[in-house]
CSV table of C-alpha atoms and ligand atoms in Angstrom, one decimal:
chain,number,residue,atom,x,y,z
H,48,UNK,CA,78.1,51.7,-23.8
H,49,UNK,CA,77.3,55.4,-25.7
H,50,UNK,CA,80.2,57.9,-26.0
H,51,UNK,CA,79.7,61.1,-26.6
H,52,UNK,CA,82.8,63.4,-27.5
H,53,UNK,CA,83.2,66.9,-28.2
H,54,UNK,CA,79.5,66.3,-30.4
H,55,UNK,CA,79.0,69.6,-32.2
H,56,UNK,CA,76.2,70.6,-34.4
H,57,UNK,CA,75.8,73.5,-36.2
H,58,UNK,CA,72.5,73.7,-38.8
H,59,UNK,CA,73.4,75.2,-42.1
H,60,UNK,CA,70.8,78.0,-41.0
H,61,UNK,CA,73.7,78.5,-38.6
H,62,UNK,CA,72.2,77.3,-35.4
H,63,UNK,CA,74.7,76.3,-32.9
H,64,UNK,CA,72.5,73.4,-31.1
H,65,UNK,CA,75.3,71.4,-29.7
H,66,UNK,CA,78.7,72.7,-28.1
H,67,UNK,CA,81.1,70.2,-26.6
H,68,UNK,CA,78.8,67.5,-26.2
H,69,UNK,CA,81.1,65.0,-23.7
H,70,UNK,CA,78.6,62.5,-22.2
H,71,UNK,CA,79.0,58.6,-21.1
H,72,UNK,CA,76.1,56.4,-20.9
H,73,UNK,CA,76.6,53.1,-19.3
H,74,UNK,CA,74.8,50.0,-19.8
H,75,UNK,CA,71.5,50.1,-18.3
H,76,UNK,CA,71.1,53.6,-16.9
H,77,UNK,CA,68.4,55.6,-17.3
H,78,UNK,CA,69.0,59.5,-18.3
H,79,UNK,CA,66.5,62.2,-18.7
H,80,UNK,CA,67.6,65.1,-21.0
H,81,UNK,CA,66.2,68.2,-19.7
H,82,UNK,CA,66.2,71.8,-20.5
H,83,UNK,CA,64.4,74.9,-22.4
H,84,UNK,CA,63.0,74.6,-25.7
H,85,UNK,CA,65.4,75.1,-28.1
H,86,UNK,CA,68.3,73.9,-26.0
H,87,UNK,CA,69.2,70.6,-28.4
H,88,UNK,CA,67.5,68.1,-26.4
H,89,UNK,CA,65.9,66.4,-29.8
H,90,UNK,CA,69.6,67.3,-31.7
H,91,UNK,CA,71.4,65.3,-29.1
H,92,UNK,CA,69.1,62.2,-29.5
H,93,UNK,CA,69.0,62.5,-33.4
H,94,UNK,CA,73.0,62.6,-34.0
H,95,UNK,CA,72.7,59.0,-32.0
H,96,UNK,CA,70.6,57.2,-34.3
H,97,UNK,CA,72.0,59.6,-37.3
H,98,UNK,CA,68.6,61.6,-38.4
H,99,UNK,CA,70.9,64.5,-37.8
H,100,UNK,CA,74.7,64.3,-38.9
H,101,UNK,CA,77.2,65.8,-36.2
H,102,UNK,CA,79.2,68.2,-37.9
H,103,UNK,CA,82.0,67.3,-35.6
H,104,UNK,CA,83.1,65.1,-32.5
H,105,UNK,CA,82.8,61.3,-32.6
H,106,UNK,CA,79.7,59.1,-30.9
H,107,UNK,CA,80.5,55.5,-29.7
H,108,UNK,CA,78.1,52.6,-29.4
H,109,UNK,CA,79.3,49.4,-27.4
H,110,UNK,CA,82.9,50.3,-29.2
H,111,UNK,CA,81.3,51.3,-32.6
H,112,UNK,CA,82.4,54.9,-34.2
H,113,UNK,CA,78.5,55.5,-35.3
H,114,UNK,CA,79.1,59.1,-37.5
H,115,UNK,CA,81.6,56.9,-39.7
H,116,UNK,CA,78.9,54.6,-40.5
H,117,UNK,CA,76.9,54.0,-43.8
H,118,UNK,CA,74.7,51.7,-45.5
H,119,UNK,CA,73.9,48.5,-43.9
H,120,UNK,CA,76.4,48.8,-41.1
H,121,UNK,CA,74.4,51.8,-40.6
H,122,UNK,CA,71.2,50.1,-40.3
H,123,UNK,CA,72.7,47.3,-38.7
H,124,UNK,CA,73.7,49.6,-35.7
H,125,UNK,CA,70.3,51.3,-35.8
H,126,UNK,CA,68.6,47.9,-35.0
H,127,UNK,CA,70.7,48.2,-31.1
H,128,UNK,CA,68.7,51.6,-31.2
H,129,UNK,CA,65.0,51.5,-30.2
H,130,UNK,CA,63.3,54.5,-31.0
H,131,UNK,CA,60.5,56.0,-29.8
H,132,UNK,CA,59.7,59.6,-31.7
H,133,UNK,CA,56.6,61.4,-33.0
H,134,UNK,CA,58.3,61.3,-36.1
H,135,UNK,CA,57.9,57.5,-36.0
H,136,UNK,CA,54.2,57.3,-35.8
H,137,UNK,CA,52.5,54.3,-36.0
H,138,UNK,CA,50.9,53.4,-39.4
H,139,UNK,CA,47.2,54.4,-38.9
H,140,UNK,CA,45.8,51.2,-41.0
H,141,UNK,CA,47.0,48.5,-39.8
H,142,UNK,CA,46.9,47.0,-36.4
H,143,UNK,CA,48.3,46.8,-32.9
H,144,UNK,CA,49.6,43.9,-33.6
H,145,UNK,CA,51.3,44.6,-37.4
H,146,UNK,CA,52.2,47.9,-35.9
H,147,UNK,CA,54.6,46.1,-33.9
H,148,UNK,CA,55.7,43.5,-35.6
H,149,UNK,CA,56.9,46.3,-38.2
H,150,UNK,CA,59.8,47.1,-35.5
H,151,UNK,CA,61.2,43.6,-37.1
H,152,UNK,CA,61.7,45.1,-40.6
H,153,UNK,CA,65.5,46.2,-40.2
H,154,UNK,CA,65.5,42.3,-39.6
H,155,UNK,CA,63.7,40.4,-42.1
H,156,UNK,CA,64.8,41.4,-45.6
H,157,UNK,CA,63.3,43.4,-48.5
H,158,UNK,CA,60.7,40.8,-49.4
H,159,UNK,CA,59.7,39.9,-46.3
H,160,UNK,CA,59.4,42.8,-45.0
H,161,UNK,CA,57.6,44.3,-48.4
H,162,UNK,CA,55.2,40.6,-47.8
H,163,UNK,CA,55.0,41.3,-44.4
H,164,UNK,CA,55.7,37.7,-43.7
H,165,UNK,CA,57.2,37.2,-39.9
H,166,UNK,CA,58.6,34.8,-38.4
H,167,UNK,CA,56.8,32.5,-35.3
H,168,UNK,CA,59.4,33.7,-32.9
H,169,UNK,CA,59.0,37.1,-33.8
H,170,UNK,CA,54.7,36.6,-33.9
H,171,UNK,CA,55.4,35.0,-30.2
H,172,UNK,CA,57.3,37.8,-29.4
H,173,UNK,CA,54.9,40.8,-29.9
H,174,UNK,CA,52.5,38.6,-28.1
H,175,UNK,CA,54.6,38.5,-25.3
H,176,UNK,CA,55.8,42.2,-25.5
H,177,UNK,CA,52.1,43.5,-26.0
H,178,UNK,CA,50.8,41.5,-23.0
H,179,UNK,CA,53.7,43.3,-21.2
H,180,UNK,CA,53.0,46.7,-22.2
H,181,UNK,CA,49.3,45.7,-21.4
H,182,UNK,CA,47.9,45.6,-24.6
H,183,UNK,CA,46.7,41.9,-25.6
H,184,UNK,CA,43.0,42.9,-25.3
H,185,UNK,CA,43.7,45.3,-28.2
H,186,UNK,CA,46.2,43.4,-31.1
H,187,UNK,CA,43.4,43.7,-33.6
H,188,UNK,CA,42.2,47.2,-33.1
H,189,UNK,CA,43.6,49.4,-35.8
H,190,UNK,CA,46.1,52.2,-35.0
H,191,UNK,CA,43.7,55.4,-35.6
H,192,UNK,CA,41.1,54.1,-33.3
H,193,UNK,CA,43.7,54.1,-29.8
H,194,UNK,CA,43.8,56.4,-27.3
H,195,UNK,CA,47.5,58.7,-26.7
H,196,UNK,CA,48.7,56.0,-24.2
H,197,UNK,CA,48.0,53.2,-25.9
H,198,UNK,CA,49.4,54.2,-28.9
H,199,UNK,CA,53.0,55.5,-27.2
H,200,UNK,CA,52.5,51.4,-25.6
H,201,UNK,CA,52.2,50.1,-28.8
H,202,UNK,CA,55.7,52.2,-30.2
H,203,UNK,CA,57.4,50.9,-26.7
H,204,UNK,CA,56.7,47.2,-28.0
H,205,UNK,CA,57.7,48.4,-31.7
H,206,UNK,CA,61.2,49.6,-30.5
H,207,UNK,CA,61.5,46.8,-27.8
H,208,UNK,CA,60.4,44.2,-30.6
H,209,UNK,CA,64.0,44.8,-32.6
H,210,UNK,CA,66.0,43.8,-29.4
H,211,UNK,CA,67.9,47.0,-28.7
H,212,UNK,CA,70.2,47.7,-26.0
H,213,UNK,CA,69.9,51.6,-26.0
H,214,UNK,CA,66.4,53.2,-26.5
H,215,UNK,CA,66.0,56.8,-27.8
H,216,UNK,CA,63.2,58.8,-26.6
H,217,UNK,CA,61.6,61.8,-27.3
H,218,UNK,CA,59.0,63.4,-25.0
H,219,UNK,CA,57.6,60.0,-24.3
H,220,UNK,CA,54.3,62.1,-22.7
H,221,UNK,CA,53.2,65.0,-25.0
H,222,UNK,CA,50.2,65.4,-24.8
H,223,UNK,CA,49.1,62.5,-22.6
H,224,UNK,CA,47.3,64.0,-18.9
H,225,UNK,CA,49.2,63.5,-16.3
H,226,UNK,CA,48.4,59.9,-14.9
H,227,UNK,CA,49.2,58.2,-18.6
H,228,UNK,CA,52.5,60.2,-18.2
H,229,UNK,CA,53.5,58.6,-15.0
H,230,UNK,CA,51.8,55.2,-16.3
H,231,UNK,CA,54.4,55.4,-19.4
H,232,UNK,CA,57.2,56.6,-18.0
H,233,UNK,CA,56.9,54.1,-15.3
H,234,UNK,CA,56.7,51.2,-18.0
H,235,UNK,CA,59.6,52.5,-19.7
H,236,UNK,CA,61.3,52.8,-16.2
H,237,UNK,CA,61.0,49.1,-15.5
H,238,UNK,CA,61.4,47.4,-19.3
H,239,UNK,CA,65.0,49.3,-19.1
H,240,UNK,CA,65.2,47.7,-15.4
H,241,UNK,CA,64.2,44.1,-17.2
H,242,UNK,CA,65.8,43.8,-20.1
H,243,UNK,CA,69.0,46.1,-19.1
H,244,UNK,CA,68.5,49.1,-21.7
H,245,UNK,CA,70.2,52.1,-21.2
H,246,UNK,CA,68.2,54.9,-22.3
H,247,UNK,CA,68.2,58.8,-23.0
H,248,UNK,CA,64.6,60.5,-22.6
H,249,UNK,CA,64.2,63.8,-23.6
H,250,UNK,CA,61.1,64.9,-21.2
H,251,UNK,CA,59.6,68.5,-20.6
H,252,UNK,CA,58.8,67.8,-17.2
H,253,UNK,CA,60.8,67.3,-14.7
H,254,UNK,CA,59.2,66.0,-12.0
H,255,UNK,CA,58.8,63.0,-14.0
H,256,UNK,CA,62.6,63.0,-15.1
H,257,UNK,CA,63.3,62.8,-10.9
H,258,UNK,CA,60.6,60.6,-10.5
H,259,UNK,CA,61.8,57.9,-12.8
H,260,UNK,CA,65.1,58.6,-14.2
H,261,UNK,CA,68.8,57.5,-12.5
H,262,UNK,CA,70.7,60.5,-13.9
H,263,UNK,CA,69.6,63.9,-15.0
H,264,UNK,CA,71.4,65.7,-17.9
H,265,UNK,CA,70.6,69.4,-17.9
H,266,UNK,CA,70.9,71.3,-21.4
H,267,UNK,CA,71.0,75.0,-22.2
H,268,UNK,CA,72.0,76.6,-25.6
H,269,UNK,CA,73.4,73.6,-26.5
H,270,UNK,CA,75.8,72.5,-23.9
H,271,UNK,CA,75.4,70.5,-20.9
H,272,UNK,CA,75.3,72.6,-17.5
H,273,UNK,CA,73.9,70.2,-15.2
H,274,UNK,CA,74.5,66.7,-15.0
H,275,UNK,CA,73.6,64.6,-11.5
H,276,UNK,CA,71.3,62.6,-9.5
H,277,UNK,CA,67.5,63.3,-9.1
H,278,UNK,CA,68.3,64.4,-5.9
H,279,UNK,CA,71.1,66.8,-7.0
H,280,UNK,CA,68.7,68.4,-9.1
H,281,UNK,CA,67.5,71.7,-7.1
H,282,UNK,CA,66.3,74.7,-7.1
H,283,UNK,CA,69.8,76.3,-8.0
H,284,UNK,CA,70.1,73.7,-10.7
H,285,UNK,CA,67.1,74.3,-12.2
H,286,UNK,CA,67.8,78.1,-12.6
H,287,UNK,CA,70.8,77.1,-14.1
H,288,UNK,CA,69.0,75.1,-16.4
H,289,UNK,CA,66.4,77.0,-17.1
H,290,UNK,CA,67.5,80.7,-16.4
H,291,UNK,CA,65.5,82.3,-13.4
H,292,UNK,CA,62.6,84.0,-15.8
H,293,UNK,CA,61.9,81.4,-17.7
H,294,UNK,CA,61.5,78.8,-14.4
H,295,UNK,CA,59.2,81.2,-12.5
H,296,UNK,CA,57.2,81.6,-15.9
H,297,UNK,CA,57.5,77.8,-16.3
H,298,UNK,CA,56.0,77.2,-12.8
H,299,UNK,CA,53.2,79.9,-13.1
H,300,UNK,CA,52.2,77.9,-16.3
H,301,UNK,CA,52.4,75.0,-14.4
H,302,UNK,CA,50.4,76.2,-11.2
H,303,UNK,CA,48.0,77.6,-13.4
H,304,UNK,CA,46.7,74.3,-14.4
H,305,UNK,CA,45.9,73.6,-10.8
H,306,UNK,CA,43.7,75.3,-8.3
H,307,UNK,CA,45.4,77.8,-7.0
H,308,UNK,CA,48.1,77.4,-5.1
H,309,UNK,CA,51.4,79.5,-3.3
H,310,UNK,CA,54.0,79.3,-5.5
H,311,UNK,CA,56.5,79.1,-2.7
H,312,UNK,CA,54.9,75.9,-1.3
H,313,UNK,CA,54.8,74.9,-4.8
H,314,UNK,CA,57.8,74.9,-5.3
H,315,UNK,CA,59.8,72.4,-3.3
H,316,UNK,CA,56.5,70.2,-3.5
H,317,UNK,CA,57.2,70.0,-7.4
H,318,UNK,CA,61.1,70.1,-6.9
H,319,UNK,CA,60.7,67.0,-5.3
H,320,UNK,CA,58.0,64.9,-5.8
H,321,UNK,CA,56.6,63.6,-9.5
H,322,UNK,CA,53.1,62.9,-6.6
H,323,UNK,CA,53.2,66.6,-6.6
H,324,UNK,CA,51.7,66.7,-10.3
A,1292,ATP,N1,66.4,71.0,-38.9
A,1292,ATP,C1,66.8,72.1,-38.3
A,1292,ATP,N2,67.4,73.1,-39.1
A,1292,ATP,C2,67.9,74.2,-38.5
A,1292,ATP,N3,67.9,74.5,-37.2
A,1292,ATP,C3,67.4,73.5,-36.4
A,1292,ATP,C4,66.8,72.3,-36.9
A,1292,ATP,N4,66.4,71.6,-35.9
A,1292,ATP,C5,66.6,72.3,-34.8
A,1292,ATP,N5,67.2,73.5,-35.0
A,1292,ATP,C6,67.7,74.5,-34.1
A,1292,ATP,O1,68.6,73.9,-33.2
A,1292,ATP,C7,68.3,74.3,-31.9
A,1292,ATP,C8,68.0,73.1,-31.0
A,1292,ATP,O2,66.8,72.5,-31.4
A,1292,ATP,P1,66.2,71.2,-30.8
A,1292,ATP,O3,65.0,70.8,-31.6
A,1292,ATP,O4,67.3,70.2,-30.6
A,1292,ATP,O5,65.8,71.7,-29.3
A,1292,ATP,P2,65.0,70.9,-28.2
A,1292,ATP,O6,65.8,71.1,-26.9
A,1292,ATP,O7,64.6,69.5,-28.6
A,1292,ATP,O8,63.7,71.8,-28.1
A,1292,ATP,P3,62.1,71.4,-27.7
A,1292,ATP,O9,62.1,71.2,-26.2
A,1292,ATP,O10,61.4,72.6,-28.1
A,1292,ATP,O11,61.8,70.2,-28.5
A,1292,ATP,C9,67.2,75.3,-31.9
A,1292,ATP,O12,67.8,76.6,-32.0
A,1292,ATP,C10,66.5,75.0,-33.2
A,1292,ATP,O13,66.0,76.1,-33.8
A,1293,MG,MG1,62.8,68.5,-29.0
């Protein structure tokens, strides 16, 4: 359903941050982007929906040549794209509920949207996708009073409210501890089981990505050099991925967190289960 071919992007500071990009995405599957900081993980995602224009290669969604696109075929394409970014925080204000219900605003028109007047199907609807997420206790609490989970529930139902078939997503857990992370990535997991999304998350850790993703796309300096199951995903892979120093230094970050612990039993515990964290 999502093309990638020969995707390059070079920032006019010069930075290379995508190479070659070939990738195929069918409907339904479940990718986890990994790799260093810096590698183009959030690039990648942002040539999809067009925050960042490819400066060459060509991107296909269910057929359509997306970098060719402008104006409200733009936006009309975007509305297939649920997005859930930092950059699209929730508006602190209003509520749970309005917070969602904004995901209908590519939808609705200008004066709707600037009335905020929805329609019953689409009130019914962030009912039903707030229940889902496990958040109908809270659709009248107002945005700055949530927790970090709640609030990355809330912008699930936001991007699930518009109907997409792809979701975008962009380290989904930051900042949450470790059990939200598992509880979000696990909803995420099984809404893309449900409803038949395919879906690219870019996600820092990767015991997660094997825990709850079907494929694993590994980047490094902007080209892909790992691309396989969970279960493909080893030790040699990751060093690939990662480069040796920065893997041990990543895991003695890691291990530091915890009490201590060998690293060499640490490491195939974390290599292959997400229980591990
Ligand atoms: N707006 C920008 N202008 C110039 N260079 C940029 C811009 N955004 C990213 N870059 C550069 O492009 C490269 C890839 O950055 P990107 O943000 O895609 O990496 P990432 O894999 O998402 O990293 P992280 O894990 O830290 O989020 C980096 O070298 C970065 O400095
Ligand atoms: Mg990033």
């Amino acid at each position: 359903m999502l093309t990638l071919s020969q995707v390059n992007k070079r920032y006019s500071t010069g930075d290379h941050a995508l190479v070659g990009i070939d990738l195929n995405l069918p409907r339904g599957q479940v990718m986890a982007l990994i790799g260093p900081s810096g590698a183009g993980k959030s690039t990648l995602i942002r040539c999809v929906n067009r925050l960042v224009e490819a400066s060459s290669g060509s991107i296909r969604l269910e057929g359509t040549e997306l970098t060719q696109l402008s104006g409200g075929q733009l936006r009309k394409a975007r509305r297939a794209m649920g997005m859930i970014f930092q950059e699209y925080a929730l508006v602190e204000r209003l509520t749970v509920m309005e917070n969602v219900l904004s995901g209908r605003l590519g939808y609705v028109g200008f004066w709707r949207s600037f009335l905020r007047r929805y329609t019953q199907k689409d009130i019914a609807e962030a009912f039903r996708l707030l229940e889902r997420v496990g958040l109908s206790h809270a659709l009248d609490k107002r945005a700055d009073a949530l927790s970090g989970g709640q609030r990355q529930r809330v912008g699930i139902a936001r991007a699930l409210i518009q109907q997409p078939n792809l979701l975008l997503v962009d380290e989904p857990t930051a900042s949450l501890d470790p059990k939200t992370s598992r509880l979000i990535m696990r909803l995420i997991r099984e809404l893309c089981n449900e409803r038949q999304l395919a879906a690219i998350i870019n996600i820092h850790d990767v015991a997660l990505a094997q825990q709850f993703a079907d494929r694993i796309v590994g980047l490094r300096a902007g080209k892909i050099v790992f691309d396989g199951t969970p279960q493909e995903l080893d030790a040699q892979a990751l060093t690939t991925i990662y480069g040796e120093e920065e893997w041990d230094s990543r895991l003695n970050a890691e291990a530091g967190e915890k009490p201590p612990t060998d690293l060499q039993v640490l490491r195939p515990l974390y290599l292959t289960t997400g229980e591990a964290l």
